[in-house]
PDB file of N, CA and C in Angstrom:
ATOM      1  N   MET A  26     -14.053  -2.538 -15.460  1.00 63.00           N
ATOM      2  CA  MET A  26     -13.823  -1.522 -16.485  1.00 63.00           C
ATOM      3  C   MET A  26     -14.983  -1.559 -17.471  1.00 63.00           C
ATOM      4  N   ASP A  27     -15.465  -0.396 -17.821  1.00 59.00           N
ATOM      5  CA  ASP A  27     -16.523  -0.273 -18.811  1.00 59.00           C
ATOM      6  C   ASP A  27     -15.947  -0.562 -20.196  1.00 59.00           C
ATOM      7  N   GLU A  28     -16.548  -1.486 -20.916  1.00 66.00           N
ATOM      8  CA  GLU A  28     -16.017  -1.878 -22.229  1.00 66.00           C
ATOM      9  C   GLU A  28     -16.081  -0.747 -23.245  1.00 66.00           C
ATOM     10  N   LYS A  29     -17.060   0.147 -23.138  1.00 69.00           N
ATOM     11  CA  LYS A  29     -17.201   1.222 -24.119  1.00 69.00           C
ATOM     12  C   LYS A  29     -16.161   2.318 -23.927  1.00 69.00           C
ATOM     13  N   SER A  30     -15.892   2.701 -22.689  1.00 72.00           N
ATOM     14  CA  SER A  30     -14.986   3.831 -22.455  1.00 72.00           C
ATOM     15  C   SER A  30     -13.554   3.405 -22.179  1.00 72.00           C
ATOM     16  N   GLY A  31     -13.368   2.225 -21.641  1.00 88.00           N
ATOM     17  CA  GLY A  31     -12.033   1.789 -21.254  1.00 88.00           C
ATOM     18  C   GLY A  31     -11.617   2.267 -19.875  1.00 88.00           C
ATOM     19  N   PHE A  32     -12.495   2.943 -19.139  1.00 93.00           N
ATOM     20  CA  PHE A  32     -12.185   3.452 -17.806  1.00 93.00           C
ATOM     21  C   PHE A  32     -13.029   2.741 -16.757  1.00 93.00           C
ATOM     22  N   ASP A  33     -12.462   2.637 -15.552  1.00 92.00           N
ATOM     23  CA  ASP A  33     -13.239   2.111 -14.428  1.00 92.00           C
ATOM     24  C   ASP A  33     -14.317   3.109 -14.021  1.00 92.00           C
ATOM     25  N   ALA A  34     -13.987   4.395 -14.100  1.00 95.00           N
ATOM     26  CA  ALA A  34     -14.928   5.456 -13.725  1.00 95.00           C
ATOM     27  C   ALA A  34     -14.617   6.707 -14.527  1.00 95.00           C
ATOM     28  N   ILE A  35     -15.654   7.456 -14.840  1.00 96.00           N
ATOM     29  CA  ILE A  35     -15.513   8.765 -15.476  1.00 96.00           C
ATOM     30  C   ILE A  35     -16.213   9.763 -14.557  1.00 96.00           C
ATOM     31  N   ILE A  36     -15.473  10.770 -14.117  1.00 97.00           N
ATOM     32  CA  ILE A  36     -15.993  11.766 -13.184  1.00 97.00           C
ATOM     33  C   ILE A  36     -16.107  13.097 -13.916  1.00 97.00           C
ATOM     34  N   ILE A  37     -17.272  13.714 -13.810  1.00 96.00           N
ATOM     35  CA  ILE A  37     -17.503  15.011 -14.443  1.00 96.00           C
ATOM     36  C   ILE A  37     -17.258  16.098 -13.400  1.00 96.00           C
ATOM     37  N   GLY A  38     -16.232  16.902 -13.609  1.00 93.00           N
ATOM     38  CA  GLY A  38     -15.917  18.007 -12.716  1.00 93.00           C
ATOM     39  C   GLY A  38     -14.818  17.669 -11.728  1.00 93.00           C
ATOM     40  N   CYS A  39     -13.878  18.592 -11.569  1.00 91.00           N
ATOM     41  CA  CYS A  39     -12.753  18.366 -10.668  1.00 91.00           C
ATOM     42  C   CYS A  39     -12.707  19.426  -9.571  1.00 91.00           C
ATOM     43  N   GLY A  40     -13.881  19.680  -8.981  1.00 87.00           N
ATOM     44  CA  GLY A  40     -13.911  20.476  -7.763  1.00 87.00           C
ATOM     45  C   GLY A  40     -13.605  19.551  -6.598  1.00 87.00           C
ATOM     46  N   ILE A  41     -13.939  19.971  -5.395  1.00 86.00           N
ATOM     47  CA  ILE A  41     -13.632  19.160  -4.222  1.00 86.00           C
ATOM     48  C   ILE A  41     -14.370  17.826  -4.265  1.00 86.00           C
ATOM     49  N   ALA A  42     -15.599  17.807  -4.756  1.00 90.00           N
ATOM     50  CA  ALA A  42     -16.356  16.554  -4.804  1.00 90.00           C
ATOM     51  C   ALA A  42     -15.761  15.590  -5.823  1.00 90.00           C
ATOM     52  N   GLY A  43     -15.482  16.062  -7.026  1.00 93.00           N
ATOM     53  CA  GLY A  43     -14.915  15.194  -8.056  1.00 93.00           C
ATOM     54  C   GLY A  43     -13.530  14.694  -7.697  1.00 93.00           C
ATOM     55  N   ALA A  44     -12.691  15.576  -7.171  1.00 91.00           N
ATOM     56  CA  ALA A  44     -11.336  15.182  -6.782  1.00 91.00           C
ATOM     57  C   ALA A  44     -11.371  14.191  -5.625  1.00 91.00           C
ATOM     58  N   SER A  45     -12.260  14.417  -4.654  1.00 90.00           N
ATOM     59  CA  SER A  45     -12.387  13.493  -3.528  1.00 90.00           C
ATOM     60  C   SER A  45     -12.894  12.136  -3.990  1.00 90.00           C
ATOM     61  N   LEU A  46     -13.864  12.146  -4.883  1.00 94.00           N
ATOM     62  CA  LEU A  46     -14.381  10.891  -5.415  1.00 94.00           C
ATOM     63  C   LEU A  46     -13.280  10.106  -6.110  1.00 94.00           C
ATOM     64  N   ALA A  47     -12.483  10.770  -6.923  1.00 94.00           N
ATOM     65  CA  ALA A  47     -11.374  10.099  -7.607  1.00 94.00           C
ATOM     66  C   ALA A  47     -10.398   9.507  -6.600  1.00 94.00           C
ATOM     67  N   TYR A  48     -10.082  10.257  -5.561  1.00 92.00           N
ATOM     68  CA  TYR A  48      -9.164   9.776  -4.528  1.00 92.00           C
ATOM     69  C   TYR A  48      -9.698   8.501  -3.886  1.00 92.00           C
ATOM     70  N   PHE A  49     -10.960   8.528  -3.449  1.00 93.00           N
ATOM     71  CA  PHE A  49     -11.501   7.379  -2.740  1.00 93.00           C
ATOM     72  C   PHE A  49     -11.732   6.181  -3.661  1.00 93.00           C
ATOM     73  N   LEU A  50     -12.040   6.401  -4.918  1.00 96.00           N
ATOM     74  CA  LEU A  50     -12.132   5.277  -5.859  1.00 96.00           C
ATOM     75  C   LEU A  50     -10.764   4.636  -6.046  1.00 96.00           C
ATOM     76  N   ALA A  51      -9.728   5.457  -6.143  1.00 94.00           N
ATOM     77  CA  ALA A  51      -8.365   4.926  -6.272  1.00 94.00           C
ATOM     78  C   ALA A  51      -7.969   4.165  -5.014  1.00 94.00           C
ATOM     79  N   GLU A  52      -8.363   4.672  -3.850  1.00 93.00           N
ATOM     80  CA  GLU A  52      -8.085   3.979  -2.592  1.00 93.00           C
ATOM     81  C   GLU A  52      -8.722   2.591  -2.575  1.00 93.00           C
ATOM     82  N   ARG A  53      -9.815   2.435  -3.284  1.00 94.00           N
ATOM     83  CA  ARG A  53     -10.521   1.152  -3.322  1.00 94.00           C
ATOM     84  C   ARG A  53     -10.095   0.284  -4.505  1.00 94.00           C
ATOM     85  N   GLY A  54      -9.022   0.682  -5.170  1.00 95.00           N
ATOM     86  CA  GLY A  54      -8.441  -0.185  -6.182  1.00 95.00           C
ATOM     87  C   GLY A  54      -8.685   0.182  -7.627  1.00 95.00           C
ATOM     88  N   MET A  55      -9.480   1.190  -7.903  1.00 94.00           N
ATOM     89  CA  MET A  55      -9.672   1.588  -9.299  1.00 94.00           C
ATOM     90  C   MET A  55      -8.408   2.281  -9.798  1.00 94.00           C
ATOM     91  N   THR A  56      -7.963   1.894 -10.967  1.00 92.00           N
ATOM     92  CA  THR A  56      -6.713   2.459 -11.497  1.00 92.00           C
ATOM     93  C   THR A  56      -6.916   3.278 -12.761  1.00 92.00           C
ATOM     94  N   ASP A  57      -8.013   3.095 -13.442  1.00 95.00           N
ATOM     95  CA  ASP A  57      -8.278   3.826 -14.686  1.00 95.00           C
ATOM     96  C   ASP A  57      -9.459   4.767 -14.480  1.00 95.00           C
ATOM     97  N   ILE A  58      -9.159   5.964 -13.987  1.00 96.00           N
ATOM     98  CA  ILE A  58     -10.186   6.957 -13.679  1.00 96.00           C
ATOM     99  C   ILE A  58      -9.943   8.187 -14.544  1.00 96.00           C
ATOM    100  N   LEU A  59     -10.975   8.620 -15.238  1.00 96.00           N
ATOM    101  CA  LEU A  59     -10.895   9.824 -16.064  1.00 96.00           C
ATOM    102  C   LEU A  59     -11.707  10.923 -15.391  1.00 96.00           C
ATOM    103  N   ILE A  60     -11.074  12.088 -15.187  1.00 95.00           N
ATOM    104  CA  ILE A  60     -11.783  13.249 -14.657  1.00 95.00           C
ATOM    105  C   ILE A  60     -11.895  14.273 -15.779  1.00 95.00           C
ATOM    106  N   LEU A  61     -13.118  14.668 -16.097  1.00 95.00           N
ATOM    107  CA  LEU A  61     -13.357  15.678 -17.126  1.00 95.00           C
ATOM    108  C   LEU A  61     -13.646  17.014 -16.448  1.00 95.00           C
ATOM    109  N   GLU A  62     -12.857  18.020 -16.781  1.00 94.00           N
ATOM    110  CA  GLU A  62     -13.030  19.358 -16.209  1.00 94.00           C
ATOM    111  C   GLU A  62     -13.116  20.358 -17.343  1.00 94.00           C
ATOM    112  N   GLY A  63     -14.141  21.194 -17.323  1.00 90.00           N
ATOM    113  CA  GLY A  63     -14.350  22.165 -18.392  1.00 90.00           C
ATOM    114  C   GLY A  63     -13.519  23.430 -18.266  1.00 90.00           C
ATOM    115  N   GLU A  64     -12.982  23.679 -17.086  1.00 89.00           N
ATOM    116  CA  GLU A  64     -12.202  24.899 -16.869  1.00 89.00           C
ATOM    117  C   GLU A  64     -10.711  24.625 -17.056  1.00 89.00           C
ATOM    118  N   GLU A  65      -9.922  25.689 -17.019  1.00 86.00           N
ATOM    119  CA  GLU A  65      -8.479  25.564 -17.217  1.00 86.00           C
ATOM    120  C   GLU A  65      -7.778  24.923 -16.033  1.00 86.00           C
ATOM    121  N   GLN A  66      -8.404  24.963 -14.863  1.00 84.00           N
ATOM    122  CA  GLN A  66      -7.790  24.389 -13.670  1.00 84.00           C
ATOM    123  C   GLN A  66      -8.860  23.760 -12.794  1.00 84.00           C
ATOM    124  N   PRO A  67      -8.480  22.799 -11.951  1.00 84.00           N
ATOM    125  CA  PRO A  67      -9.452  22.189 -11.035  1.00 84.00           C
ATOM    126  C   PRO A  67      -9.903  23.185  -9.969  1.00 84.00           C
ATOM    127  N   GLY A  68     -11.075  22.955  -9.414  1.00 81.00           N
ATOM    128  CA  GLY A  68     -11.561  23.767  -8.308  1.00 81.00           C
ATOM    129  C   GLY A  68     -11.849  25.206  -8.651  1.00 81.00           C
ATOM    130  N   TYR A  69     -12.272  25.474  -9.854  1.00 80.00           N
ATOM    131  CA  TYR A  69     -12.420  26.849 -10.322  1.00 80.00           C
ATOM    132  C   TYR A  69     -13.695  27.529  -9.814  1.00 80.00           C
ATOM    133  N   HIS A  70     -14.797  26.816  -9.765  1.00 80.00           N
ATOM    134  CA  HIS A  70     -16.078  27.462  -9.451  1.00 80.00           C
ATOM    135  C   HIS A  70     -16.358  27.476  -7.948  1.00 80.00           C
ATOM    136  N   ALA A  71     -17.318  26.716  -7.488  1.00 75.00           N
ATOM    137  CA  ALA A  71     -17.725  26.774  -6.080  1.00 75.00           C
ATOM    138  C   ALA A  71     -16.573  26.441  -5.136  1.00 75.00           C
ATOM    139  N   THR A  72     -15.753  25.474  -5.494  1.00 70.00           N
ATOM    140  CA  THR A  72     -14.632  25.103  -4.631  1.00 70.00           C
ATOM    141  C   THR A  72     -13.651  26.254  -4.486  1.00 70.00           C
ATOM    142  N   GLY A  73     -13.307  26.876  -5.568  1.00 68.00           N
ATOM    143  CA  GLY A  73     -12.302  27.931  -5.537  1.00 68.00           C
ATOM    144  C   GLY A  73     -12.811  29.276  -5.057  1.00 68.00           C
ATOM    145  N   ARG A  74     -14.122  29.413  -4.954  1.00 73.00           N
ATOM    146  CA  ARG A  74     -14.693  30.711  -4.567  1.00 73.00           C
ATOM    147  C   ARG A  74     -15.496  30.644  -3.275  1.00 73.00           C
ATOM    148  N   SER A  75     -15.261  29.624  -2.507  1.00 74.00           N
ATOM    149  CA  SER A  75     -16.027  29.481  -1.272  1.00 74.00           C
ATOM    150  C   SER A  75     -15.586  30.521  -0.246  1.00 74.00           C
ATOM    151  N   ALA A  76     -16.412  30.731   0.752  1.00 73.00           N
ATOM    152  CA  ALA A  76     -16.066  31.652   1.835  1.00 73.00           C
ATOM    153  C   ALA A  76     -15.013  31.047   2.751  1.00 73.00           C
ATOM    154  N   ALA A  77     -14.769  29.764   2.603  1.00 75.00           N
ATOM    155  CA  ALA A  77     -13.765  29.048   3.395  1.00 75.00           C
ATOM    156  C   ALA A  77     -14.076  29.117   4.884  1.00 75.00           C
ATOM    157  N   ALA A  78     -15.347  29.013   5.230  1.00 82.00           N
ATOM    158  CA  ALA A  78     -15.757  29.000   6.628  1.00 82.00           C
ATOM    159  C   ALA A  78     -16.220  27.596   6.994  1.00 82.00           C
ATOM    160  N   LEU A  79     -15.837  27.150   8.162  1.00 86.00           N
ATOM    161  CA  LEU A  79     -16.238  25.830   8.637  1.00 86.00           C
ATOM    162  C   LEU A  79     -17.203  26.020   9.799  1.00 86.00           C
ATOM    163  N   LEU A  80     -18.464  25.705   9.573  1.00 87.00           N
ATOM    164  CA  LEU A  80     -19.497  25.838  10.591  1.00 87.00           C
ATOM    165  C   LEU A  80     -20.074  24.462  10.868  1.00 87.00           C
ATOM    166  N   GLU A  81     -20.013  24.038  12.126  1.00 91.00           N
ATOM    167  CA  GLU A  81     -20.495  22.700  12.472  1.00 91.00           C
ATOM    168  C   GLU A  81     -21.907  22.701  13.039  1.00 91.00           C
ATOM    169  N   PHE A  82     -22.494  23.858  13.260  1.00 91.00           N
ATOM    170  CA  PHE A  82     -23.852  23.911  13.791  1.00 91.00           C
ATOM    171  C   PHE A  82     -24.860  23.973  12.657  1.00 91.00           C
ATOM    172  N   ASP A  83     -25.964  23.260  12.837  1.00 92.00           N
ATOM    173  CA  ASP A  83     -27.080  23.339  11.896  1.00 92.00           C
ATOM    174  C   ASP A  83     -28.348  22.982  12.659  1.00 92.00           C
ATOM    175  N   PRO A  84     -29.455  23.664  12.414  1.00 94.00           N
ATOM    176  CA  PRO A  84     -30.687  23.339  13.128  1.00 94.00           C
ATOM    177  C   PRO A  84     -31.278  21.983  12.730  1.00 94.00           C
ATOM    178  N   VAL A  85     -30.871  21.444  11.605  1.00 95.00           N
ATOM    179  CA  VAL A  85     -31.356  20.127  11.176  1.00 95.00           C
ATOM    180  C   VAL A  85     -30.358  19.082  11.684  1.00 95.00           C
ATOM    181  N   PRO A  86     -30.765  18.202  12.600  1.00 94.00           N
ATOM    182  CA  PRO A  86     -29.823  17.268  13.220  1.00 94.00           C
ATOM    183  C   PRO A  86     -29.023  16.413  12.231  1.00 94.00           C
ATOM    184  N   SER A  87     -29.656  15.926  11.191  1.00 95.00           N
ATOM    185  CA  SER A  87     -28.920  15.082  10.236  1.00 95.00           C
ATOM    186  C   SER A  87     -27.867  15.890   9.477  1.00 95.00           C
ATOM    187  N   VAL A  88     -28.178  17.143   9.157  1.00 94.00           N
ATOM    188  CA  VAL A  88     -27.209  18.006   8.472  1.00 94.00           C
ATOM    189  C   VAL A  88     -26.075  18.371   9.429  1.00 94.00           C
ATOM    190  N   GLN A  89     -26.414  18.625  10.696  1.00 95.00           N
ATOM    191  CA  GLN A  89     -25.373  18.935  11.675  1.00 95.00           C
ATOM    192  C   GLN A  89     -24.415  17.756  11.817  1.00 95.00           C
ATOM    193  N   GLN A  90     -24.927  16.545  11.838  1.00 96.00           N
ATOM    194  CA  GLN A  90     -24.060  15.367  11.941  1.00 96.00           C
ATOM    195  C   GLN A  90     -23.124  15.279  10.738  1.00 96.00           C
ATOM    196  N   LEU A  91     -23.623  15.565   9.547  1.00 93.00           N
ATOM    197  CA  LEU A  91     -22.761  15.572   8.359  1.00 93.00           C
ATOM    198  C   LEU A  91     -21.679  16.637   8.472  1.00 93.00           C
ATOM    199  N   LYS A  92     -22.043  17.806   8.993  1.00 93.00           N
ATOM    200  CA  LYS A  92     -21.058  18.877   9.168  1.00 93.00           C
ATOM    201  C   LYS A  92     -19.982  18.480  10.170  1.00 93.00           C
ATOM    202  N   ILE A  93     -20.376  17.841  11.251  1.00 95.00           N
ATOM    203  CA  ILE A  93     -19.411  17.396  12.263  1.00 95.00           C
ATOM    204  C   ILE A  93     -18.462  16.366  11.670  1.00 95.00           C
ATOM    205  N   LEU A  94     -19.006  15.400  10.949  1.00 93.00           N
ATOM    206  CA  LEU A  94     -18.159  14.369  10.327  1.00 93.00           C
ATOM    207  C   LEU A  94     -17.239  14.969   9.273  1.00 93.00           C
ATOM    208  N   GLY A  95     -17.759  15.913   8.494  1.00 90.00           N
ATOM    209  CA  GLY A  95     -16.925  16.576   7.494  1.00 90.00           C
ATOM    210  C   GLY A  95     -15.789  17.351   8.133  1.00 90.00           C
ATOM    211  N   ALA A  96     -16.076  18.034   9.238  1.00 92.00           N
ATOM    212  CA  ALA A  96     -15.041  18.788   9.948  1.00 92.00           C
ATOM    213  C   ALA A  96     -13.975  17.853  10.503  1.00 92.00           C
ATOM    214  N   GLN A  97     -14.391  16.708  11.035  1.00 93.00           N
ATOM    215  CA  GLN A  97     -13.415  15.731  11.536  1.00 93.00           C
ATOM    216  C   GLN A  97     -12.498  15.267  10.410  1.00 93.00           C
ATOM    217  N   PHE A  98     -13.076  15.027   9.244  1.00 90.00           N
ATOM    218  CA  PHE A  98     -12.273  14.609   8.094  1.00 90.00           C
ATOM    219  C   PHE A  98     -11.274  15.697   7.717  1.00 90.00           C
ATOM    220  N   LEU A  99     -11.722  16.942   7.659  1.00 90.00           N
ATOM    221  CA  LEU A  99     -10.839  18.041   7.271  1.00 90.00           C
ATOM    222  C   LEU A  99      -9.720  18.265   8.286  1.00 90.00           C
ATOM    223  N   ARG A 100     -10.027  18.049   9.557  1.00 91.00           N
ATOM    224  CA  ARG A 100      -9.001  18.224  10.590  1.00 91.00           C
ATOM    225  C   ARG A 100      -7.983  17.089  10.589  1.00 91.00           C
ATOM    226  N   ASN A 101      -8.415  15.909  10.188  1.00 91.00           N
ATOM    227  CA  ASN A 101      -7.544  14.741  10.231  1.00 91.00           C
ATOM    228  C   ASN A 101      -7.774  13.870   8.992  1.00 91.00           C
ATOM    229  N   PRO A 102      -7.350  14.335   7.808  1.00 90.00           N
ATOM    230  CA  PRO A 102      -7.570  13.561   6.577  1.00 90.00           C
ATOM    231  C   PRO A 102      -6.722  12.290   6.570  1.00 90.00           C
ATOM    232  N   PRO A 103      -7.100  11.299   5.777  1.00 87.00           N
ATOM    233  CA  PRO A 103      -6.313  10.068   5.691  1.00 87.00           C
ATOM    234  C   PRO A 103      -4.910  10.343   5.155  1.00 87.00           C
ATOM    235  N   ASN A 104      -3.976   9.512   5.558  1.00 88.00           N
ATOM    236  CA  ASN A 104      -2.606   9.636   5.060  1.00 88.00           C
ATOM    237  C   ASN A 104      -2.596   9.621   3.540  1.00 88.00           C
ATOM    238  N   GLY A 105      -1.842  10.541   2.954  1.00 85.00           N
ATOM    239  CA  GLY A 105      -1.714  10.605   1.508  1.00 85.00           C
ATOM    240  C   GLY A 105      -2.806  11.387   0.807  1.00 85.00           C
ATOM    241  N   PHE A 106      -3.809  11.867   1.545  1.00 84.00           N
ATOM    242  CA  PHE A 106      -4.916  12.584   0.903  1.00 84.00           C
ATOM    243  C   PHE A 106      -4.474  13.933   0.358  1.00 84.00           C
ATOM    244  N   SER A 107      -3.636  14.636   1.115  1.00 85.00           N
ATOM    245  CA  SER A 107      -3.176  15.958   0.690  1.00 85.00           C
ATOM    246  C   SER A 107      -1.785  16.223   1.247  1.00 85.00           C
ATOM    247  N   GLU A 108      -0.974  16.873   0.443  1.00 86.00           N
ATOM    248  CA  GLU A 108       0.364  17.244   0.906  1.00 86.00           C
ATOM    249  C   GLU A 108       0.313  18.465   1.819  1.00 86.00           C
ATOM    250  N   ASN A 109      -0.752  19.226   1.754  1.00 85.00           N
ATOM    251  CA  ASN A 109      -0.901  20.461   2.530  1.00 85.00           C
ATOM    252  C   ASN A 109      -2.060  20.327   3.505  1.00 85.00           C
ATOM    253  N   PRO A 110      -2.015  21.064   4.615  1.00 86.00           N
ATOM    254  CA  PRO A 110      -3.147  21.039   5.549  1.00 86.00           C
ATOM    255  C   PRO A 110      -4.433  21.486   4.847  1.00 86.00           C
ATOM    256  N   LEU A 111      -5.541  20.870   5.211  1.00 85.00           N
ATOM    257  CA  LEU A 111      -6.822  21.226   4.603  1.00 85.00           C
ATOM    258  C   LEU A 111      -7.481  22.396   5.321  1.00 85.00           C
ATOM    259  N   LEU A 112      -7.094  22.642   6.560  1.00 86.00           N
ATOM    260  CA  LEU A 112      -7.652  23.749   7.338  1.00 86.00           C
ATOM    261  C   LEU A 112      -6.534  24.635   7.866  1.00 86.00           C
ATOM    262  N   ARG A 113      -6.840  25.924   7.931  1.00 82.00           N
ATOM    263  CA  ARG A 113      -5.954  26.899   8.569  1.00 82.00           C
ATOM    264  C   ARG A 113      -6.792  27.682   9.571  1.00 82.00           C
ATOM    265  N   PRO A 114      -6.714  27.345  10.856  1.00 80.00           N
ATOM    266  CA  PRO A 114      -7.504  28.087  11.846  1.00 80.00           C
ATOM    267  C   PRO A 114      -7.168  29.577  11.797  1.00 80.00           C
ATOM    268  N   SER A 115      -8.197  30.402  11.909  1.00 80.00           N
ATOM    269  CA  SER A 115      -7.964  31.842  11.798  1.00 80.00           C
ATOM    270  C   SER A 115      -8.731  32.655  12.833  1.00 80.00           C
ATOM    271  N   GLY A 116      -9.344  32.007  13.783  1.00 71.00           N
ATOM    272  CA  GLY A 116     -10.048  32.833  14.745  1.00 71.00           C
ATOM    273  C   GLY A 116     -10.774  32.077  15.785  1.00 71.00           C
TER     274      GLY A 116
END
């Protein structure tokens, strides 16, 4: 715990990245996590306005590997990560 803030971690922004970071820090034992969000609700900007398309192909091999791993995570998230499915196939 940081002596100045009193928190194990302070996360700026509660989009998908900030919320995921908080989840995984808690999974690793952190109990005092503060998430600061400037909007009225989480996921307001890029997360809430995405095209919601999952594309696993990329001409850059390292980026394609990240996309494949990300898709695997979304298809089969860890137990307790979300109460709702993360993907809804549509085509």
